[in-house]
Amino acid sequence: MYKKVKQYALNHGFTVEEKNGLIYGRMNGFFITIRQDPTVQAKHTVHLWIKENNTAAVPAIADFLNQCTSKHQYLQSASYSGTKVTAEFQGLGFKWGKQYTPCLDAFLQEFTSYCNANGLISCCESCGSGSSLNLYQIGEAEHILCSSCYSNTSDNLQRQAAEHAKKGSGNIIGGIVGALLGALIGVAAWVVIYQLGYISGIAGLVMIICSLKGYELLGGHLSKAGVIISCIISVIMVIVAEQVCLGIEIYNAYNDYYEITFFDAFRSATSFLEEADIRNAVIYDLVMGYILMVVGAFGTIRQAYKNSSGKTDTRMLSSVTSANPMERN
């Protein structure tokens, strides 16, 4: 978590869950959450749940948010769904460090003051109710729901988990075929990027994502076994991708002197590994490739593994109703 945003939150009495990258609390009577991007230090998503006291939708809010986007330097976008405001902040350039947190604070102060001045209240994201509200974390997202809507959501999640459990491991053979086909897309991305003179974690991420999706499409659904199988296939296919790259190098080096095809060069790649320089270069490429693959795809793999159980973790973070200005009066 970006330390300046964390300190800002603590100074304002917000709850900080650094491990989860989450901040939540009240400002000027309204409940807000700030979600830290897991990969970019200066990138945060802010949520507020509001509506008019007697009206479900407020067109003027969208206009005000557009004005805020133009006014606040690091506010990249802001939208209103009828019950929920989503604001995206990101520090850009070289001097964002000093002004990023003040920009975030200025927006929150201005918008919550706007809400108070226009009689807006906190509300349930689903039905718009202004009573019996709590902040919940459902999966990786935060929601403010009334007790009735949360009960319905919880029932739906349990039903989905039960249906997922009935599917078992799905069609493993079909899943393996799908994972292999998907991983081939990653191999192609790896080879293209390699030809440009780079080893990129993006290629590893593409390989993992396509392999997982391929398993899901031909295997019926993505089980825990499917996630593991897809990861193993992706690891193996990195070696295949590196052999293809080496085959291309061999073909380019000998094509002008001998009548060889690419497949001849590809088959001979292993024999070239007897040369120490080539072997060391390939080992270096593989080590760097695996490191970048893990860095790029770790979050995707973790999320896929969590989702494969069919269960969605839910927890109540805080009561929200007492933050409703209209209910206190």
Short mmCIF file of C-alpha atoms in Angstrom, two decimals:
data_model
loop_
_atom_site.label_atom_id
_atom_site.label_comp_id
_atom_site.label_asym_id
_atom_site.label_seq_id
_atom_site.Cartn_x
_atom_site.Cartn_y
_atom_site.Cartn_z
CA MET A 1 0.00 0.00 0.00
CA TYR A 2 1.28 3.44 -0.95
CA LYS A 3 2.59 4.83 2.33
CA LYS A 4 1.31 8.39 1.86
CA VAL A 5 -2.25 7.21 1.19
CA LYS A 6 -1.99 4.85 4.16
CA GLN A 7 -0.85 7.69 6.43
CA TYR A 8 -3.61 9.92 5.08
CA ALA A 9 -6.18 7.22 5.92
CA LEU A 10 -4.85 6.75 9.45
CA ASN A 11 -4.87 10.52 10.04
CA HIS A 12 -8.57 10.59 9.13
CA GLY A 13 -9.48 7.63 11.33
CA PHE A 14 -10.13 5.20 8.50
CA THR A 15 -9.64 1.47 8.88
CA VAL A 16 -6.58 0.26 6.97
CA GLU A 17 -6.26 -3.38 5.90
CA GLU A 18 -2.80 -3.21 4.39
CA LYS A 19 -2.63 -6.91 3.55
CA ASN A 20 -5.84 -6.64 1.53
CA GLY A 21 -4.95 -3.25 0.04
CA LEU A 22 -8.18 -1.79 1.42
CA ILE A 23 -9.12 1.41 3.28
CA TYR A 24 -12.63 2.23 4.47
CA GLY A 25 -14.35 4.69 6.75
CA ARG A 26 -16.53 7.80 7.02
CA MET A 27 -15.87 11.26 5.70
CA ASN A 28 -18.35 14.08 6.28
CA GLY A 29 -20.99 11.50 7.16
CA PHE A 30 -20.55 9.32 4.06
CA PHE A 31 -18.93 5.91 3.84
CA ILE A 32 -16.08 5.47 1.37
CA THR A 33 -13.68 2.72 0.38
CA ILE A 34 -10.25 3.12 -1.23
CA ARG A 35 -8.83 0.07 -2.98
CA GLN A 36 -5.07 -0.05 -3.68
CA ASP A 37 -4.10 -1.43 -7.07
CA PRO A 38 -1.96 -4.54 -6.39
CA THR A 39 0.57 -3.76 -9.12
CA VAL A 40 0.72 0.05 -9.38
CA GLN A 41 1.66 2.03 -6.27
CA ALA A 42 -0.08 5.25 -7.25
CA LYS A 43 -3.38 3.80 -8.47
CA HIS A 44 -6.51 3.62 -6.35
CA THR A 45 -10.22 3.01 -6.85
CA VAL A 46 -12.63 4.97 -4.65
CA HIS A 47 -16.24 3.95 -4.08
CA LEU A 48 -19.15 5.79 -2.46
CA TRP A 49 -22.73 4.56 -2.30
CA ILE A 50 -25.29 7.39 -2.51
CA LYS A 51 -28.68 8.47 -3.83
CA GLU A 52 -31.19 11.27 -3.34
CA ASN A 53 -33.39 10.95 -0.30
CA ASN A 54 -36.50 10.24 -2.35
CA THR A 55 -35.20 9.55 -5.87
CA ALA A 56 -33.40 6.48 -7.23
CA ALA A 57 -31.30 8.30 -9.86
CA VAL A 58 -29.67 11.73 -9.90
CA PRO A 59 -28.46 12.87 -13.35
CA ALA A 60 -26.80 15.94 -11.80
CA ILE A 61 -24.30 13.71 -10.00
CA ALA A 62 -22.80 12.55 -13.29
CA ASP A 63 -22.39 16.19 -14.37
CA PHE A 64 -20.68 17.08 -11.12
CA LEU A 65 -18.32 14.10 -11.45
CA ASN A 66 -17.39 15.20 -14.96
CA GLN A 67 -16.47 18.60 -13.56
CA CYS A 68 -14.36 16.91 -10.89
CA THR A 69 -12.53 14.85 -13.50
CA SER A 70 -11.51 18.02 -15.31
CA LYS A 71 -10.62 19.80 -12.08
CA HIS A 72 -8.57 17.22 -10.15
CA GLN A 73 -5.29 16.33 -11.84
CA TYR A 74 -4.98 12.65 -10.93
CA LEU A 75 -8.68 11.76 -11.10
CA GLN A 76 -8.68 9.70 -14.30
CA SER A 77 -12.39 8.86 -14.38
CA ALA A 78 -15.52 9.07 -12.25
CA SER A 79 -18.94 7.54 -12.90
CA TYR A 80 -22.30 7.09 -11.18
CA SER A 81 -24.48 4.00 -11.60
CA GLY A 82 -27.59 5.25 -9.77
CA THR A 83 -26.46 4.01 -6.36
CA LYS A 84 -22.66 3.81 -6.59
CA VAL A 85 -19.88 6.24 -7.47
CA THR A 86 -16.61 4.83 -8.82
CA ALA A 87 -13.58 7.11 -9.07
CA GLU A 88 -10.22 6.02 -10.49
CA PHE A 89 -7.04 7.80 -9.37
CA GLN A 90 -3.58 7.32 -10.83
CA GLY A 91 -0.38 9.28 -10.37
CA LEU A 92 1.26 10.14 -13.70
CA GLY A 93 4.45 11.91 -14.68
CA PHE A 94 7.46 12.62 -12.47
CA LYS A 95 6.01 14.97 -9.84
CA TRP A 96 2.90 13.06 -8.78
CA GLY A 97 4.37 12.08 -5.37
CA LYS A 98 3.78 15.45 -3.70
CA GLN A 99 0.32 16.17 -5.08
CA TYR A 100 -1.28 12.72 -5.36
CA THR A 101 -2.67 12.40 -1.82
CA PRO A 102 -3.79 16.08 -1.64
CA CYS A 103 -5.62 15.52 -4.94
CA LEU A 104 -7.37 12.45 -3.53
CA ASP A 105 -8.34 14.37 -0.38
CA ALA A 106 -9.57 17.39 -2.33
CA PHE A 107 -11.92 15.21 -4.37
CA LEU A 108 -13.28 13.35 -1.35
CA GLN A 109 -13.84 16.57 0.60
CA GLU A 110 -15.51 18.29 -2.35
CA PHE A 111 -17.73 15.39 -3.29
CA THR A 112 -18.91 14.53 0.23
CA SER A 113 -19.65 18.24 0.79
CA TYR A 114 -21.66 18.18 -2.45
CA CYS A 115 -23.58 15.14 -1.15
CA ASN A 116 -24.42 16.91 2.12
CA ALA A 117 -25.43 20.12 0.36
CA ASN A 118 -27.80 18.25 -1.99
CA GLY A 119 -29.48 15.98 0.55
CA LEU A 120 -27.92 12.76 -0.67
CA ILE A 121 -27.84 9.71 1.58
CA SER A 122 -25.94 6.43 1.79
CA CYS A 123 -27.84 3.58 0.17
CA CYS A 124 -27.89 -0.10 -0.69
CA GLU A 125 -26.09 -0.76 -3.96
CA SER A 126 -28.75 -3.24 -5.06
CA CYS A 127 -32.14 -1.83 -4.07
CA GLY A 128 -31.35 1.75 -3.00
CA SER A 129 -32.63 1.31 0.56
CA GLY A 130 -31.21 3.75 3.09
CA SER A 131 -31.60 1.60 6.20
CA SER A 132 -29.91 -1.46 7.77
CA LEU A 133 -26.78 -0.93 5.69
CA ASN A 134 -23.46 -2.72 6.09
CA LEU A 135 -20.23 -2.75 4.12
CA TYR A 136 -19.39 -6.24 2.86
CA GLN A 137 -16.47 -7.72 0.99
CA ILE A 138 -17.75 -10.26 -1.51
CA GLY A 139 -14.91 -11.95 -3.32
CA GLU A 140 -12.46 -9.18 -4.24
CA ALA A 141 -15.02 -6.36 -4.31
CA GLU A 142 -16.70 -4.16 -1.72
CA HIS A 143 -20.45 -3.59 -1.60
CA ILE A 144 -22.82 -1.68 0.65
CA LEU A 145 -25.99 -3.73 0.98
CA CYS A 146 -29.06 -3.74 3.19
CA SER A 147 -29.71 -6.87 5.25
CA SER A 148 -32.32 -8.18 2.80
CA CYS A 149 -30.15 -7.79 -0.31
CA TYR A 150 -27.15 -9.32 1.43
CA SER A 151 -29.28 -12.31 2.43
CA ASN A 152 -30.38 -12.78 -1.19
CA THR A 153 -26.79 -12.41 -2.41
CA SER A 154 -25.56 -14.94 0.13
CA ASP A 155 -28.26 -17.44 -0.91
CA ASN A 156 -27.32 -17.01 -4.57
CA LEU A 157 -23.64 -17.58 -3.83
CA GLN A 158 -24.40 -20.76 -1.87
CA ARG A 159 -26.56 -22.03 -4.73
CA GLN A 160 -23.81 -21.31 -7.25
CA ALA A 161 -21.26 -23.11 -5.07
CA ALA A 162 -23.52 -26.15 -4.84
CA GLU A 163 -23.99 -26.21 -8.63
CA HIS A 164 -20.25 -25.85 -9.12
CA ALA A 165 -19.56 -28.76 -6.75
CA LYS A 166 -21.88 -31.02 -8.77
CA LYS A 167 -19.70 -30.53 -11.85
CA GLY A 168 -16.71 -32.16 -10.16
CA SER A 169 -13.47 -32.01 -12.14
CA GLY A 170 -15.27 -31.80 -15.48
CA ASN A 171 -13.83 -33.31 -18.65
CA ILE A 172 -10.13 -33.54 -17.80
CA ILE A 173 -9.06 -34.89 -21.21
CA GLY A 174 -10.89 -32.12 -23.01
CA GLY A 175 -9.48 -29.62 -20.53
CA ILE A 176 -5.90 -30.76 -21.21
CA VAL A 177 -6.45 -30.39 -24.95
CA GLY A 178 -7.91 -26.93 -24.40
CA ALA A 179 -5.03 -25.91 -22.14
CA LEU A 180 -2.50 -27.05 -24.76
CA LEU A 181 -4.26 -25.14 -27.53
CA GLY A 182 -4.47 -22.05 -25.34
CA ALA A 183 -0.81 -22.30 -24.38
CA LEU A 184 0.13 -22.31 -28.08
CA ILE A 185 -1.15 -18.73 -28.26
CA GLY A 186 1.27 -17.91 -25.46
CA VAL A 187 4.06 -19.64 -27.38
CA ALA A 188 3.32 -17.44 -30.39
CA ALA A 189 3.41 -14.32 -28.20
CA TRP A 190 6.70 -15.46 -26.65
CA VAL A 191 8.32 -16.03 -30.06
CA VAL A 192 7.14 -12.68 -31.47
CA ILE A 193 8.44 -10.75 -28.46
CA TYR A 194 11.71 -12.71 -28.53
CA GLN A 195 12.25 -11.75 -32.15
CA LEU A 196 12.07 -8.12 -31.05
CA GLY A 197 14.95 -8.78 -28.68
CA TYR A 198 13.03 -9.02 -25.41
CA ILE A 199 11.88 -11.52 -22.83
CA SER A 200 8.60 -10.30 -21.41
CA GLY A 201 6.35 -11.31 -18.55
CA ILE A 202 3.42 -10.36 -20.77
CA ALA A 203 4.04 -13.44 -22.91
CA GLY A 204 3.98 -15.64 -19.81
CA LEU A 205 0.80 -13.96 -18.63
CA VAL A 206 -0.83 -14.49 -22.04
CA MET A 207 0.23 -18.15 -21.93
CA ILE A 208 -1.29 -18.69 -18.48
CA ILE A 209 -4.54 -16.87 -19.27
CA CYS A 210 -5.05 -18.65 -22.60
CA SER A 211 -4.21 -22.02 -21.08
CA LEU A 212 -6.71 -21.51 -18.23
CA LYS A 213 -9.38 -20.33 -20.64
CA GLY A 214 -8.71 -23.21 -23.00
CA TYR A 215 -9.09 -25.71 -20.17
CA GLU A 216 -12.34 -24.07 -19.10
CA LEU A 217 -13.81 -24.06 -22.62
CA LEU A 218 -13.07 -27.69 -23.50
CA GLY A 219 -13.10 -29.09 -19.97
CA GLY A 220 -16.52 -27.79 -19.02
CA HIS A 221 -15.32 -25.65 -16.12
CA LEU A 222 -12.09 -24.69 -14.39
CA SER A 223 -11.50 -26.89 -11.34
CA LYS A 224 -8.53 -26.76 -8.97
CA ALA A 225 -7.02 -29.67 -10.88
CA GLY A 226 -7.55 -27.69 -14.07
CA VAL A 227 -5.64 -24.70 -12.69
CA ILE A 228 -2.71 -26.93 -11.69
CA ILE A 229 -2.70 -28.77 -15.03
CA SER A 230 -2.85 -25.48 -16.96
CA CYS A 231 0.10 -24.10 -14.98
CA ILE A 232 2.17 -27.24 -15.57
CA ILE A 233 1.40 -27.12 -19.29
CA SER A 234 2.36 -23.44 -19.42
CA VAL A 235 5.69 -24.16 -17.70
CA ILE A 236 6.45 -26.90 -20.24
CA MET A 237 5.37 -24.74 -23.16
CA VAL A 238 7.89 -22.07 -22.17
CA ILE A 239 10.58 -24.66 -22.99
CA VAL A 240 8.86 -25.34 -26.31
CA ALA A 241 8.72 -21.61 -27.01
CA GLU A 242 12.43 -21.26 -26.26
CA GLN A 243 13.21 -24.20 -28.55
CA VAL A 244 11.20 -22.54 -31.33
CA CYS A 245 13.18 -19.34 -30.81
CA LEU A 246 16.45 -21.28 -30.93
CA GLY A 247 15.26 -23.09 -34.07
CA ILE A 248 14.58 -19.74 -35.73
CA GLU A 249 18.09 -18.55 -34.82
CA ILE A 250 19.61 -21.73 -36.28
CA TYR A 251 17.52 -21.47 -39.44
CA ASN A 252 18.48 -17.83 -39.99
CA ALA A 253 22.17 -18.64 -39.43
CA TYR A 254 22.38 -21.66 -41.80
CA ASN A 255 19.66 -21.06 -44.38
CA ASP A 256 21.99 -19.13 -46.68
CA TYR A 257 24.54 -21.97 -46.76
CA TYR A 258 22.48 -25.16 -46.58
CA GLU A 259 19.14 -26.38 -47.86
CA ILE A 260 17.33 -26.75 -44.56
CA THR A 261 13.78 -26.16 -43.43
CA PHE A 262 12.69 -24.62 -40.17
CA PHE A 263 11.65 -28.06 -38.92
CA ASP A 264 15.19 -29.33 -39.55
CA ALA A 265 16.50 -26.42 -37.48
CA PHE A 266 13.90 -27.01 -34.76
CA ARG A 267 14.81 -30.71 -34.45
CA SER A 268 18.52 -29.89 -34.28
CA ALA A 269 18.08 -27.30 -31.51
CA THR A 270 18.82 -29.80 -28.74
CA SER A 271 22.14 -30.79 -30.29
CA PHE A 272 23.23 -27.14 -30.31
CA LEU A 273 22.80 -27.09 -26.54
CA GLU A 274 26.05 -29.02 -26.28
CA GLU A 275 27.77 -25.70 -27.00
CA ALA A 276 28.39 -24.01 -23.62
CA ASP A 277 27.62 -20.49 -24.84
CA ILE A 278 24.33 -21.48 -26.42
CA ARG A 279 23.37 -23.64 -23.43
CA ASN A 280 24.09 -20.80 -20.98
CA ALA A 281 22.11 -18.32 -23.10
CA VAL A 282 19.11 -20.66 -23.23
CA ILE A 283 19.27 -21.30 -19.49
CA TYR A 284 19.40 -17.56 -18.87
CA ASP A 285 16.37 -17.00 -21.12
CA LEU A 286 14.42 -19.74 -19.34
CA VAL A 287 15.26 -18.50 -15.84
CA MET A 288 14.35 -14.91 -16.72
CA GLY A 289 11.25 -16.11 -18.53
CA TYR A 290 10.01 -18.10 -15.55
CA ILE A 291 10.71 -15.25 -13.14
CA LEU A 292 8.80 -12.78 -15.31
CA MET A 293 6.06 -15.34 -15.83
CA VAL A 294 5.57 -15.76 -12.09
CA VAL A 295 5.63 -12.01 -11.49
CA GLY A 296 3.18 -11.31 -14.31
CA ALA A 297 0.78 -14.20 -13.76
CA PHE A 298 0.85 -14.79 -9.99
CA GLY A 299 -2.28 -12.73 -9.32
CA THR A 300 -4.13 -14.39 -12.19
CA ILE A 301 -3.20 -17.88 -10.99
CA ARG A 302 -4.14 -17.12 -7.39
CA GLN A 303 -7.51 -15.69 -8.41
CA ALA A 304 -8.23 -18.60 -10.75
CA TYR A 305 -7.40 -21.09 -7.99
CA LYS A 306 -9.69 -19.29 -5.54
CA ASN A 307 -12.51 -19.14 -8.08
CA SER A 308 -12.09 -22.81 -9.01
CA SER A 309 -13.64 -23.89 -5.72
CA GLY A 310 -16.91 -22.25 -6.73
CA LYS A 311 -17.07 -20.57 -3.33
CA THR A 312 -16.99 -16.81 -2.91
CA ASP A 313 -15.69 -15.52 0.41
CA THR A 314 -17.90 -12.92 2.07
CA ARG A 315 -17.42 -10.91 5.22
CA MET A 316 -18.95 -7.86 6.85
CA LEU A 317 -16.45 -5.04 7.22
CA SER A 318 -18.46 -2.36 9.00
CA SER A 319 -21.88 -1.01 9.82
CA VAL A 320 -22.80 1.89 7.53
CA THR A 321 -26.28 3.02 8.58
CA SER A 322 -24.94 5.28 11.32
CA ALA A 323 -23.04 7.17 8.62
CA ASN A 324 -26.28 8.26 6.97
CA PRO A 325 -26.73 11.98 7.67
CA MET A 326 -30.50 11.91 7.13
CA GLU A 327 -30.96 9.00 9.55
CA ARG A 328 -29.09 10.78 12.31
CA ASN A 329 -31.31 13.87 12.12
#
